[in-house]
Short mmCIF file of C-alpha atoms in Angstrom, two decimals:
data_model
loop_
_atom_site.label_atom_id
_atom_site.label_comp_id
_atom_site.label_asym_id
_atom_site.label_seq_id
_atom_site.Cartn_x
_atom_site.Cartn_y
_atom_site.Cartn_z
CA UNK A 358 1.18 -27.44 37.24
CA UNK A 359 3.90 -25.46 39.21
CA UNK A 360 6.21 -27.75 37.26
CA UNK A 361 4.27 -26.98 33.80
CA UNK A 362 4.91 -23.37 34.30
CA UNK A 363 8.52 -23.42 35.83
CA UNK A 364 9.92 -25.69 32.95
CA UNK A 365 7.98 -23.52 30.18
CA UNK A 366 10.02 -21.16 28.19
CA UNK A 367 8.31 -17.67 29.34
CA UNK A 368 9.58 -14.77 27.05
CA UNK A 369 9.83 -11.37 28.09
CA UNK A 370 6.63 -9.48 26.91
CA UNK A 371 8.68 -5.95 26.84
CA UNK A 372 11.26 -7.72 24.43
CA UNK A 373 8.58 -8.88 22.30
CA UNK A 374 6.98 -5.60 22.13
CA UNK A 375 9.72 -3.74 21.46
CA UNK A 376 10.04 -6.25 18.36
CA UNK A 377 6.55 -5.42 16.87
CA UNK A 378 6.72 -4.02 13.15
CA UNK A 379 5.26 -0.67 12.76
CA UNK A 380 3.70 -2.26 9.93
CA UNK A 381 1.65 -4.78 12.04
CA UNK A 382 -1.84 -3.02 12.51
CA UNK A 383 -4.20 -4.48 14.72
CA UNK A 384 -7.60 -5.09 13.57
CA UNK A 385 -10.41 -3.31 15.65
CA UNK A 386 -13.20 -5.87 16.72
CA UNK A 387 -15.43 -3.89 14.67
CA UNK A 388 -13.57 -3.91 11.53
CA UNK A 389 -13.14 -7.69 11.93
CA UNK A 390 -16.86 -8.15 12.49
CA UNK A 391 -17.80 -6.15 9.15
CA UNK A 392 -15.53 -8.22 7.12
CA UNK A 393 -17.32 -11.37 8.61
CA UNK A 394 -20.74 -9.83 7.86
CA UNK A 395 -19.52 -10.47 4.17
CA UNK A 396 -19.37 -14.32 4.57
CA UNK A 397 -22.80 -16.28 4.00
CA UNK A 398 -25.21 -16.77 7.26
CA UNK A 399 -25.24 -20.36 6.49
CA UNK A 400 -21.50 -20.73 7.51
CA UNK A 401 -22.33 -20.07 11.34
CA UNK A 402 -24.59 -22.94 11.22
CA UNK A 403 -22.12 -25.55 9.50
CA UNK A 404 -20.32 -27.65 12.16
CA UNK A 405 -17.74 -28.96 9.16
CA UNK A 406 -17.06 -25.47 8.33
CA UNK A 407 -12.94 -24.46 8.65
CA UNK A 408 -11.25 -21.35 9.11
CA UNK A 409 -8.07 -20.02 9.17
CA UNK A 410 -6.24 -16.83 10.18
CA UNK A 411 -2.60 -16.78 8.51
CA UNK A 412 -1.41 -13.63 9.93
CA UNK A 413 -2.59 -13.55 13.61
CA UNK A 414 -1.95 -10.56 15.67
CA UNK A 415 -4.78 -10.38 18.65
CA UNK A 416 -6.84 -13.25 17.83
CA UNK A 417 -9.49 -10.97 16.84
CA UNK A 418 -10.76 -12.74 13.80
CA UNK A 419 -10.97 -16.14 15.54
CA UNK A 420 -12.38 -14.97 18.63
CA UNK A 421 -15.26 -13.56 16.81
CA UNK A 422 -15.79 -16.45 14.53
CA UNK A 423 -15.91 -18.66 17.74
CA UNK A 424 -18.61 -16.17 19.10
CA UNK A 425 -20.79 -16.70 15.69
CA UNK A 426 -20.23 -20.55 15.52
CA UNK A 427 -20.84 -20.81 18.98
CA UNK A 428 -24.41 -19.40 18.82
CA UNK A 429 -25.02 -20.89 15.21
CA UNK A 430 -24.28 -24.44 16.47
CA UNK A 431 -26.67 -24.73 19.51
CA UNK A 432 -29.11 -26.99 17.89
CA UNK A 433 -26.73 -29.25 16.02
CA UNK A 434 -24.57 -29.72 19.42
CA UNK A 435 -26.74 -28.36 22.56
CA UNK A 436 -23.86 -29.19 25.05
CA UNK A 437 -22.03 -25.84 25.58
CA UNK A 438 -18.30 -27.49 26.06
CA UNK A 439 -18.78 -30.08 23.58
CA UNK A 440 -19.59 -27.28 21.29
CA UNK A 441 -16.81 -25.18 22.51
CA UNK A 442 -14.23 -28.30 22.07
CA UNK A 443 -15.55 -28.86 18.54
CA UNK A 444 -15.27 -25.51 17.57
CA UNK A 445 -11.65 -24.74 18.99
CA UNK A 446 -10.22 -28.16 17.92
CA UNK A 447 -11.86 -28.97 14.48
CA UNK A 448 -13.09 -25.58 12.69
CA UNK A 449 -10.57 -22.48 14.07
CA UNK A 450 -6.74 -22.30 12.99
CA UNK A 451 -4.21 -19.90 13.11
CA UNK A 452 -0.67 -18.90 12.15
CA UNK A 453 0.74 -16.15 14.50
CA UNK A 454 3.37 -13.66 13.04
CA UNK A 455 5.70 -13.06 16.13
CA UNK A 456 5.74 -15.14 19.46
CA UNK A 457 3.93 -12.09 21.25
CA UNK A 458 1.09 -12.31 18.76
CA UNK A 459 0.66 -16.02 19.20
CA UNK A 460 0.44 -15.40 22.96
CA UNK A 461 -2.10 -12.53 22.27
CA UNK A 462 -4.04 -14.88 20.04
CA UNK A 463 -4.35 -17.75 22.26
CA UNK A 464 -5.17 -15.72 25.01
CA UNK A 465 -7.94 -14.02 23.32
CA UNK A 466 -9.38 -17.47 21.57
CA UNK A 467 -9.05 -19.84 24.61
CA UNK A 468 -8.49 -17.52 27.15
CA UNK A 469 -5.19 -18.60 28.35
CA UNK A 470 -1.91 -18.40 26.59
CA UNK A 471 -1.25 -21.74 27.30
CA UNK A 472 -4.31 -23.92 25.97
CA UNK A 473 -3.07 -27.01 27.57
CA UNK A 474 -3.59 -25.42 31.08
CA UNK A 475 -6.41 -25.34 33.56
CA UNK A 476 -7.13 -21.79 32.53
CA UNK A 477 -8.13 -22.72 28.95
CA UNK A 478 -11.60 -22.91 27.92
CA UNK A 479 -10.77 -26.12 25.84
CA UNK A 480 -8.02 -28.21 26.59
CA UNK A 481 -5.28 -29.18 23.96
CA UNK A 482 -2.09 -31.55 24.59
CA UNK A 483 0.09 -28.86 23.71
CA UNK A 484 0.51 -25.29 24.38
CA UNK A 485 -0.17 -23.98 20.89
CA UNK A 486 -3.42 -25.58 20.33
CA UNK A 487 -4.58 -24.65 16.84
CA UNK A 488 -2.62 -21.24 16.70
CA UNK A 489 0.76 -21.94 15.63
CA UNK A 490 4.11 -20.13 15.85
CA UNK A 491 7.14 -21.37 14.39
CA UNK A 492 10.50 -19.24 13.94
CA UNK A 493 11.42 -19.40 10.28
CA UNK A 494 14.86 -18.38 9.02
CA UNK A 495 14.80 -16.12 5.93
CA UNK A 496 16.65 -17.81 2.95
CA UNK A 497 19.06 -15.20 1.82
CA UNK A 498 20.48 -14.78 -1.91
CA UNK A 499 22.64 -11.62 -2.72
CA UNK A 500 21.88 -10.14 0.53
CA UNK A 501 17.93 -10.25 0.31
CA UNK A 502 15.47 -13.02 1.24
CA UNK A 503 14.15 -15.14 -1.89
CA UNK A 504 10.56 -15.24 -0.51
CA UNK A 505 9.79 -12.01 0.74
CA UNK A 506 12.65 -9.57 -0.43
CA UNK A 507 13.65 -8.51 3.33
CA UNK A 508 17.21 -7.16 3.67
CA UNK A 509 19.80 -9.34 5.24
CA UNK A 510 21.48 -6.54 7.19
CA UNK A 511 18.48 -5.37 8.90
CA UNK A 512 16.93 -8.60 9.53
CA UNK A 513 19.58 -11.40 10.01
CA UNK A 514 19.26 -11.36 14.00
CA UNK A 515 20.03 -13.20 16.97
CA UNK A 516 17.73 -15.47 18.65
CA UNK A 517 16.43 -12.79 21.10
CA UNK A 518 14.85 -11.01 18.47
CA UNK A 519 12.21 -11.67 15.79
CA UNK A 520 12.89 -12.15 12.43
CA UNK A 521 9.67 -11.26 10.58
CA UNK A 522 10.13 -14.22 8.62
CA UNK A 523 6.41 -15.21 8.39
CA UNK A 524 5.54 -18.83 7.99
CA UNK A 525 2.81 -18.19 5.79
CA UNK A 526 4.81 -16.61 2.96
CA UNK A 527 8.39 -18.39 3.48
CA UNK A 528 7.23 -21.82 2.08
CA UNK A 529 6.01 -22.83 -1.77
CA UNK A 530 3.53 -25.20 -0.24
CA UNK A 531 1.36 -23.48 2.32
CA UNK A 532 -1.20 -26.47 2.16
CA UNK A 533 1.53 -28.31 4.08
CA UNK A 534 1.20 -26.03 7.26
CA UNK A 535 -1.89 -27.79 8.52
CA UNK A 536 -2.34 -30.22 5.72
CA UNK A 537 -5.72 -29.38 4.98
CA UNK A 538 -8.31 -27.47 3.33
CA UNK A 539 -10.08 -24.59 4.59
CA UNK A 540 -13.64 -23.15 3.58
CA UNK A 541 -12.57 -19.60 4.97
CA UNK A 542 -8.74 -17.60 4.86
CA UNK A 543 -9.30 -14.28 6.63
CA UNK A 544 -6.86 -11.86 8.10
CA UNK A 545 -5.01 -8.56 8.37
CA UNK A 546 -1.45 -9.36 7.17
CA UNK A 547 1.74 -7.33 7.84
CA UNK A 548 2.15 -4.59 5.11
CA UNK A 549 5.90 -4.29 4.34
CA UNK A 550 9.27 -5.37 5.23
CA UNK A 551 12.74 -3.02 5.08
CA UNK A 552 14.61 -3.92 2.09
CA UNK A 553 17.95 -2.08 2.83
CA UNK A 554 17.49 0.69 0.18
CA UNK A 555 17.92 4.67 1.02
CA UNK A 556 16.12 6.11 3.64
CA UNK A 557 13.06 3.99 4.83
CA UNK A 558 12.75 1.96 1.64
CA UNK A 559 10.64 -1.01 2.10
CA UNK A 560 9.11 -3.97 0.25
CA UNK A 561 5.29 -4.54 0.31
CA UNK A 562 4.83 -7.92 1.17
CA UNK A 563 1.03 -8.14 2.05
CA UNK A 564 0.17 -9.20 -1.52
CA UNK A 565 1.95 -12.53 -1.11
CA UNK A 566 -0.36 -13.48 1.78
CA UNK A 567 -3.28 -12.78 -0.63
CA UNK A 568 -1.42 -14.84 -3.43
CA UNK A 569 -0.47 -17.75 -0.68
CA UNK A 570 -4.12 -18.23 0.36
CA UNK A 571 -5.36 -18.29 -3.10
CA UNK A 572 -3.18 -21.34 -3.83
CA UNK A 573 -5.25 -23.19 -1.33
CA UNK A 574 -8.40 -22.25 -3.21
CA UNK A 575 -10.64 -21.84 -0.14
CA UNK A 576 -14.43 -21.11 -0.80
CA UNK A 577 -14.10 -17.56 0.76
CA UNK A 578 -10.93 -15.30 1.13
CA UNK A 579 -11.04 -11.83 3.02
CA UNK A 580 -7.91 -9.71 3.97
CA UNK A 581 -7.63 -6.13 4.95
CA UNK A 582 -4.69 -4.63 3.31
CA UNK A 583 -3.39 -1.01 2.05
CA UNK A 584 -4.78 0.39 -1.35
CA UNK A 585 -1.63 0.80 -2.84
CA UNK A 586 -1.90 -2.16 -5.29
CA UNK A 587 -4.94 -0.11 -7.12
CA UNK A 588 -2.05 1.79 -9.23
CA UNK A 589 0.57 -1.10 -9.05
CA UNK A 590 3.78 0.53 -8.41
CA UNK A 591 6.86 -1.12 -6.53
CA UNK A 592 6.33 -4.94 -6.63
CA UNK A 593 2.68 -4.72 -6.87
CA UNK A 594 2.25 -4.23 -10.90
CA UNK A 595 1.53 -8.31 -11.34
CA UNK A 596 -0.42 -8.37 -8.33
CA UNK A 597 -2.80 -5.27 -9.74
CA UNK A 598 -3.22 -6.89 -12.90
CA UNK A 599 -4.46 -10.19 -11.51
CA UNK A 600 -6.67 -8.68 -8.98
CA UNK A 601 -8.30 -6.13 -11.75
CA UNK A 602 -8.97 -9.04 -14.00
CA UNK A 603 -10.03 -11.12 -11.48
CA UNK A 604 -14.16 -11.12 -11.22
CA UNK A 605 -14.14 -13.83 -8.42
CA UNK A 606 -13.66 -10.67 -6.09
CA UNK A 607 -17.29 -10.10 -5.49
CA UNK A 608 -17.38 -7.21 -2.99
CA UNK A 609 -14.80 -4.45 -2.17
CA UNK A 610 -14.66 -1.88 0.76
CA UNK A 611 -12.28 1.05 0.04
CA UNK A 612 -11.14 3.89 2.45
CA UNK A 613 -8.92 6.59 1.00
CA UNK A 614 -8.78 7.57 4.45
CA UNK A 615 -6.96 4.83 6.40
CA UNK A 616 -8.43 6.40 9.59
CA UNK A 617 -11.73 5.84 8.55
CA UNK A 618 -11.18 2.15 9.11
CA UNK A 619 -8.17 2.25 11.43
CA UNK A 620 -8.66 4.87 14.11
CA UNK A 621 -5.86 7.02 14.64
CA UNK A 622 -3.81 5.20 11.83
CA UNK A 623 -2.22 6.71 8.73
CA UNK A 624 -1.51 4.61 5.90
CA UNK A 625 -0.67 6.60 2.54
CA UNK A 626 -3.33 5.47 -0.14
CA UNK A 627 -5.48 4.33 2.49
CA UNK A 628 -6.89 0.71 2.96
CA UNK A 629 -9.38 -1.80 1.61
CA UNK A 630 -10.86 -5.13 2.51
CA UNK A 631 -12.44 -7.35 0.12
CA UNK A 632 -14.31 -10.95 -0.33
CA UNK A 633 -12.91 -13.45 -2.96
CA UNK A 634 -15.33 -16.02 -3.64
CA UNK A 635 -13.75 -19.22 -5.55
CA UNK A 636 -17.19 -20.59 -7.13
CA UNK A 637 -18.68 -17.35 -8.15
CA UNK A 638 -17.90 -14.51 -11.02
CA UNK A 639 -19.55 -11.49 -11.74
CA UNK A 640 -19.47 -7.68 -11.15
CA UNK A 641 -17.86 -6.36 -7.57
CA UNK A 642 -20.04 -4.41 -5.12
CA UNK A 643 -17.84 -1.69 -4.63
CA UNK A 644 -18.31 0.93 -1.42
CA UNK A 645 -16.19 3.93 -1.47
CA UNK A 646 -15.82 5.02 2.32
CA UNK A 647 -15.35 8.71 3.07
CA UNK A 648 -15.91 9.59 6.83
CA UNK A 649 -19.56 8.70 7.51
CA UNK A 650 -20.75 8.52 3.83
CA UNK A 651 -20.70 5.59 1.68
CA UNK A 652 -20.85 5.50 -2.23
CA UNK A 653 -22.16 1.80 -3.44
CA UNK A 654 -21.80 0.84 -6.97
CA UNK A 655 -21.70 -2.80 -8.77
CA UNK A 656 -19.22 -2.40 -11.43
CA UNK A 657 -15.99 -3.93 -12.94
CA UNK A 658 -13.06 -3.47 -10.91
CA UNK A 659 -10.87 -2.65 -14.28
CA UNK A 660 -12.97 0.29 -16.13
CA UNK A 661 -12.47 -0.02 -20.01
CA UNK A 662 -9.62 1.82 -21.29
CA UNK A 663 -8.06 2.12 -17.56
CA UNK A 664 -5.04 0.20 -16.07
CA UNK A 665 -5.78 1.17 -12.45
CA UNK A 666 -8.54 1.01 -10.06
CA UNK A 667 -10.80 3.94 -10.18
CA UNK A 668 -12.17 4.50 -6.74
CA UNK A 669 -15.56 5.87 -7.34
CA UNK A 670 -18.20 6.99 -9.71
CA UNK A 671 -17.64 10.50 -9.33
CA UNK A 672 -13.71 9.80 -10.54
CA UNK A 673 -15.16 7.41 -13.38
CA UNK A 674 -17.47 10.04 -14.92
CA UNK A 675 -14.82 12.74 -14.73
CA UNK A 676 -12.36 10.36 -16.56
CA UNK A 677 -14.66 9.44 -19.23
CA UNK A 678 -15.08 13.35 -19.98
CA UNK A 679 -11.50 14.10 -20.28
CA UNK A 680 -10.58 10.80 -22.18
CA UNK A 681 -13.48 12.13 -24.67
CA UNK A 682 -11.37 14.98 -25.89
CA UNK A 683 -8.56 12.62 -26.94
CA UNK A 684 -5.75 14.82 -25.74
CA UNK A 685 -2.14 13.79 -25.53
CA UNK A 686 -1.21 13.07 -21.74
CA UNK A 687 0.77 15.66 -19.54
CA UNK A 688 3.29 12.48 -19.03
CA UNK A 689 4.12 12.75 -22.74
CA UNK A 690 6.18 16.03 -21.99
CA UNK A 691 7.74 14.97 -18.65
CA UNK A 692 11.15 13.62 -18.19
CA UNK A 693 12.42 11.20 -15.13
CA UNK A 694 14.31 12.99 -12.62
CA UNK A 695 17.80 12.14 -13.76
CA UNK A 696 17.04 13.84 -17.28
CA UNK A 697 20.28 15.98 -16.74
CA UNK A 698 21.96 12.73 -15.26
CA UNK A 699 22.69 14.09 -11.73
CA UNK A 700 21.59 12.21 -8.46
CA UNK A 701 20.05 13.77 -5.83
CA UNK A 702 23.12 13.41 -2.97
CA UNK A 703 25.62 15.77 -2.60
CA UNK A 704 28.79 15.30 -0.26
CA UNK A 705 29.72 18.73 0.75
CA UNK A 706 33.43 19.37 2.10
CA UNK A 707 34.01 20.78 5.47
CA UNK A 708 33.49 24.34 4.26
CA UNK A 709 29.99 23.88 3.24
CA UNK A 710 31.15 25.93 -0.14
CA UNK A 711 32.26 23.02 -2.03
CA UNK A 712 30.99 19.67 -2.90
CA UNK A 713 30.67 16.64 -5.11
CA UNK A 714 27.38 15.74 -6.94
CA UNK A 715 27.16 12.06 -8.10
CA UNK A 716 25.78 11.04 -11.55
CA UNK A 717 24.13 8.40 -12.80
CA UNK A 718 26.74 6.56 -14.34
CA UNK A 719 28.97 6.96 -11.07
CA UNK A 720 31.00 10.00 -12.08
CA UNK A 721 30.80 12.83 -9.78
CA UNK A 722 31.54 17.05 -10.48
CA UNK A 723 32.46 19.58 -8.19
CA UNK A 724 29.76 21.83 -7.15
CA UNK A 725 29.63 25.09 -5.29
CA UNK A 726 27.22 25.92 -2.71
CA UNK A 727 24.62 28.76 -3.66
CA UNK A 728 27.06 31.21 -4.99
CA UNK A 729 27.46 32.05 -8.78
CA UNK A 730 31.12 32.17 -9.15
CA UNK A 731 33.24 31.87 -12.24
CA UNK A 732 33.05 28.89 -14.31
CA UNK A 733 30.14 27.60 -12.13
CA UNK A 734 27.65 29.41 -13.95
CA UNK A 735 24.70 26.89 -14.06
CA UNK A 736 22.08 26.42 -11.21
CA UNK A 737 21.13 22.88 -9.84
CA UNK A 738 17.79 22.71 -8.15
CA UNK A 739 18.28 19.78 -5.62
CA UNK A 740 16.62 18.35 -2.58
CA UNK A 741 16.01 21.61 -0.14
CA UNK A 742 17.97 24.13 -2.35
CA UNK A 743 20.34 24.68 -4.78
CA UNK A 744 24.07 24.98 -6.10
CA UNK A 745 25.90 25.54 -8.57
CA UNK A 746 28.04 23.83 -11.18
CA UNK A 747 29.82 24.30 -14.76
CA UNK A 748 27.49 24.22 -17.39
CA UNK A 749 29.94 22.11 -19.43
CA UNK A 750 29.86 19.05 -16.88
CA UNK A 751 26.06 18.74 -17.18
CA UNK A 752 26.20 14.82 -18.44
CA UNK A 753 22.79 14.84 -20.07
CA UNK A 754 20.49 17.18 -22.00
CA UNK A 755 22.65 20.04 -21.23
CA UNK A 756 20.90 22.10 -23.96
CA UNK A 757 17.97 22.11 -21.80
CA UNK A 758 19.71 24.27 -19.29
CA UNK A 759 19.49 27.32 -21.29
CA UNK A 760 15.55 26.89 -21.75
CA UNK A 761 12.75 27.42 -19.56
CA UNK A 762 11.22 24.09 -18.13
CA UNK A 763 9.08 23.47 -15.27
CA UNK A 764 10.25 20.65 -12.37
CA UNK A 765 7.93 19.11 -10.05
CA UNK A 766 9.21 17.21 -6.78
CA UNK A 767 9.57 13.57 -7.51
CA UNK A 768 8.26 13.21 -3.84
CA UNK A 769 4.29 13.95 -3.59
CA UNK A 770 2.11 14.53 -0.62
CA UNK A 771 -0.76 11.91 -1.47
CA UNK A 772 -2.64 13.02 2.18
CA UNK A 773 -2.48 16.89 1.12
CA UNK A 774 -1.88 19.09 -1.87
CA UNK A 775 -0.78 15.68 -3.79
CA UNK A 776 2.21 17.25 -5.47
CA UNK A 777 5.14 18.89 -4.09
CA UNK A 778 5.36 22.57 -4.68
CA UNK A 779 6.55 22.79 -8.73
CA UNK A 780 8.56 25.79 -9.71
CA UNK A 781 9.91 27.23 -12.71
CA UNK A 782 13.48 26.62 -13.68
CA UNK A 783 15.01 29.31 -15.93
CA UNK A 784 17.49 29.42 -18.28
CA UNK A 785 20.90 28.75 -16.62
CA UNK A 786 19.47 25.93 -14.56
CA UNK A 787 18.97 22.29 -14.08
CA UNK A 788 17.80 20.05 -11.59
CA UNK A 789 18.93 16.79 -9.85
CA UNK A 790 17.03 13.45 -9.51
CA UNK A 791 14.68 15.15 -6.79
CA UNK A 792 12.62 16.68 -9.42
CA UNK A 793 10.76 15.28 -12.84
CA UNK A 794 11.17 17.63 -15.77
CA UNK A 795 8.57 19.11 -17.69
CA UNK A 796 10.60 20.03 -21.00
CA UNK A 797 8.63 19.60 -24.24
CA UNK A 798 11.22 18.29 -26.84
CA UNK A 799 10.34 19.72 -30.51
CA UNK A 800 9.86 23.67 -29.12
CA UNK A 801 11.35 26.19 -26.73
CA UNK A 802 9.18 27.59 -23.85
CA UNK A 803 9.04 31.18 -23.38
CA UNK A 804 8.83 32.63 -19.87
CA UNK A 805 4.91 33.23 -20.67
CA UNK A 806 4.29 29.38 -21.82
CA UNK A 807 6.35 28.20 -18.97
CA UNK A 808 4.15 30.52 -16.46
CA UNK A 809 0.99 29.13 -17.88
CA UNK A 810 2.37 25.58 -17.68
CA UNK A 811 3.24 26.34 -13.89
CA UNK A 812 -0.30 27.78 -13.31
CA UNK A 813 -2.02 24.53 -14.68
CA UNK A 814 0.07 22.08 -12.44
CA UNK A 815 -1.07 24.12 -9.47
CA UNK A 816 -4.95 23.83 -10.49
CA UNK A 817 -6.91 21.59 -8.38
CA UNK A 818 -8.12 20.01 -11.60
CA UNK A 819 -4.81 19.03 -12.64
CA UNK A 820 -3.66 17.49 -9.06
CA UNK A 821 -7.24 15.76 -8.42
CA UNK A 822 -6.31 13.79 -11.95
CA UNK A 823 -2.99 12.76 -10.38
CA UNK A 824 -4.68 11.72 -6.98
CA UNK A 825 -6.87 9.24 -9.13
CA UNK A 826 -3.77 7.72 -10.77
CA UNK A 827 -1.54 7.23 -7.84
CA UNK A 828 -1.50 6.97 -4.05
CA UNK A 829 2.06 6.88 -2.95
CA UNK A 830 4.31 9.55 -2.52
CA UNK A 831 6.65 8.46 -5.66
CA UNK A 832 5.43 10.60 -8.53
CA UNK A 833 7.28 9.46 -11.63
CA UNK A 834 5.98 10.65 -15.07
CA UNK A 835 3.68 7.84 -15.21
CA UNK A 836 1.61 9.45 -12.51
CA UNK A 837 0.22 12.18 -14.57
CA UNK A 838 -0.92 9.97 -17.33
CA UNK A 839 -4.62 11.09 -16.72
CA UNK A 840 -4.08 14.85 -16.85
CA UNK A 841 -4.31 16.18 -20.33
CA UNK A 842 -2.08 18.21 -22.29
CA UNK A 843 -3.16 21.84 -22.65
CA UNK A 844 -2.57 24.98 -25.12
CA UNK A 845 -0.07 27.00 -23.04
CA UNK A 846 -0.48 29.98 -24.95
CA UNK A 847 -3.82 30.69 -22.41
CA UNK A 848 -3.47 30.69 -18.55
CA UNK A 849 -5.68 27.94 -17.46
CA UNK A 850 -7.96 28.20 -14.18
CA UNK A 851 -10.02 25.40 -12.21
CA UNK A 852 -13.07 27.81 -13.38
CA UNK A 853 -12.12 27.66 -17.21
CA UNK A 854 -11.12 23.68 -16.92
CA UNK A 855 -14.69 22.91 -15.31
CA UNK A 856 -15.98 24.49 -18.19
CA UNK A 857 -14.10 22.97 -20.92
CA UNK A 858 -14.79 19.42 -19.75
CA UNK A 859 -18.48 20.23 -18.68
CA UNK A 860 -17.99 18.93 -15.28
CA UNK A 861 -21.44 18.43 -13.11
CA UNK A 862 -21.58 20.46 -9.72
CA UNK A 863 -20.85 17.05 -7.81
CA UNK A 864 -17.82 16.69 -9.82
CA UNK A 865 -16.65 19.86 -9.03
CA UNK A 866 -17.32 19.61 -5.47
CA UNK A 867 -15.26 16.33 -5.04
CA UNK A 868 -12.27 18.32 -6.53
CA UNK A 869 -12.74 21.39 -4.49
CA UNK A 870 -13.38 19.14 -1.03
CA UNK A 871 -10.47 16.69 -1.79
CA UNK A 872 -7.78 18.97 -3.43
CA UNK A 873 -6.42 22.07 -1.24
CA UNK A 874 -5.18 25.48 -2.90
CA UNK A 875 -1.65 25.31 -3.88
CA UNK A 876 0.19 28.87 -3.38
#
């Protein structure tokens, strides 16, 4: 036995820990068991049922499945050791996402990180057992991985570091990994990978784990994933479309606040887990969780006339009331951030008084810091402040710089006020890509009309409708599609809006509890 350990590669655990991705959220046992509770009881008494976790981290799913099978197969296989050997050799399989999680998973499932050692509760011939880990290279093209979209500059690494090239999604034939079919595929996949964009830009990858699992056509599929796919967005539109039109998703548990599922973890937009049944079609049993309260309804995932998943009945009834007025959408008067042609970034000179602002077509213009001087007569609202440019140099829509308009930060706050603080953009001002611009084409806004529009945007009613549509920080014009356009010759308050649309006490309470005041 000493020769066995001395000749075995023994990785440095601290190095492994340092290379865990912050999007590899570990699943609490109670959550894993709630997901397993969705599966039919008969599975735990079936000695031929097979289970796969394609994204093993702690091994919690396989461990909890093993507990249920050990109890459920007592009558069929009375001898405990024979039962354990059968379950671990013939029924449970896993693919670890990193070298460390392979060791953690084997330790959880086999009671030894080396299942061919004397400490394992069941003996295998190799060091992996049925929980495999294989270091996979990314396949680079134009600086990105063809499979997962990871950035080459971020993830082309030496052998001592994890590549985060997950085996399950770095193959076109996942069925070849174990060369067998599975009754159940269940897990909690990694959520995203850095794509080398600006700031903390990242590409979602959890949807690829779901799509790969469907290729194997298991009887049951269950995964816990971020809920951002409800509204689509970056890399998720086709996935959203396929999921919302898939009537084999029979159960969905939705947690708008991720910490209600993962204590102490913040995931913008919340999380969800679902049960997909290959051989059943019908309505979905949707459980919407809000702390200790749960609202349960049986309904289609995609409401008629909607393009996104609506999270609960209160939101659905409110939206139907708004839509019954057949008003235009507020998104119709919104313009994308580059309305004036300016990027966000400014490169300041050493004196901090002069700099250059980039434009969408690659040009640059001189700007001055927050001081109007000479021909620098037009204010530009930028991230974190303002600067001045020559009005004649505005690349696009320069006529609007002389009008009143409202600008709203493109970056929102899903867990709080929903929107960044909007502001009045007075005549003699424009804005960079930091803001979307409310500038109705066809009529000039007076200051009073602009102030009324600003008051409307700040209402809880307005921001609640935005929150239904999107759960990410990115707030492009389409995020406002559910918001109705009003007559801004009058000032709108929440109370007037509640009366206009005939909201019930329950609907009003939902808005008031979810959305804070915006001063």
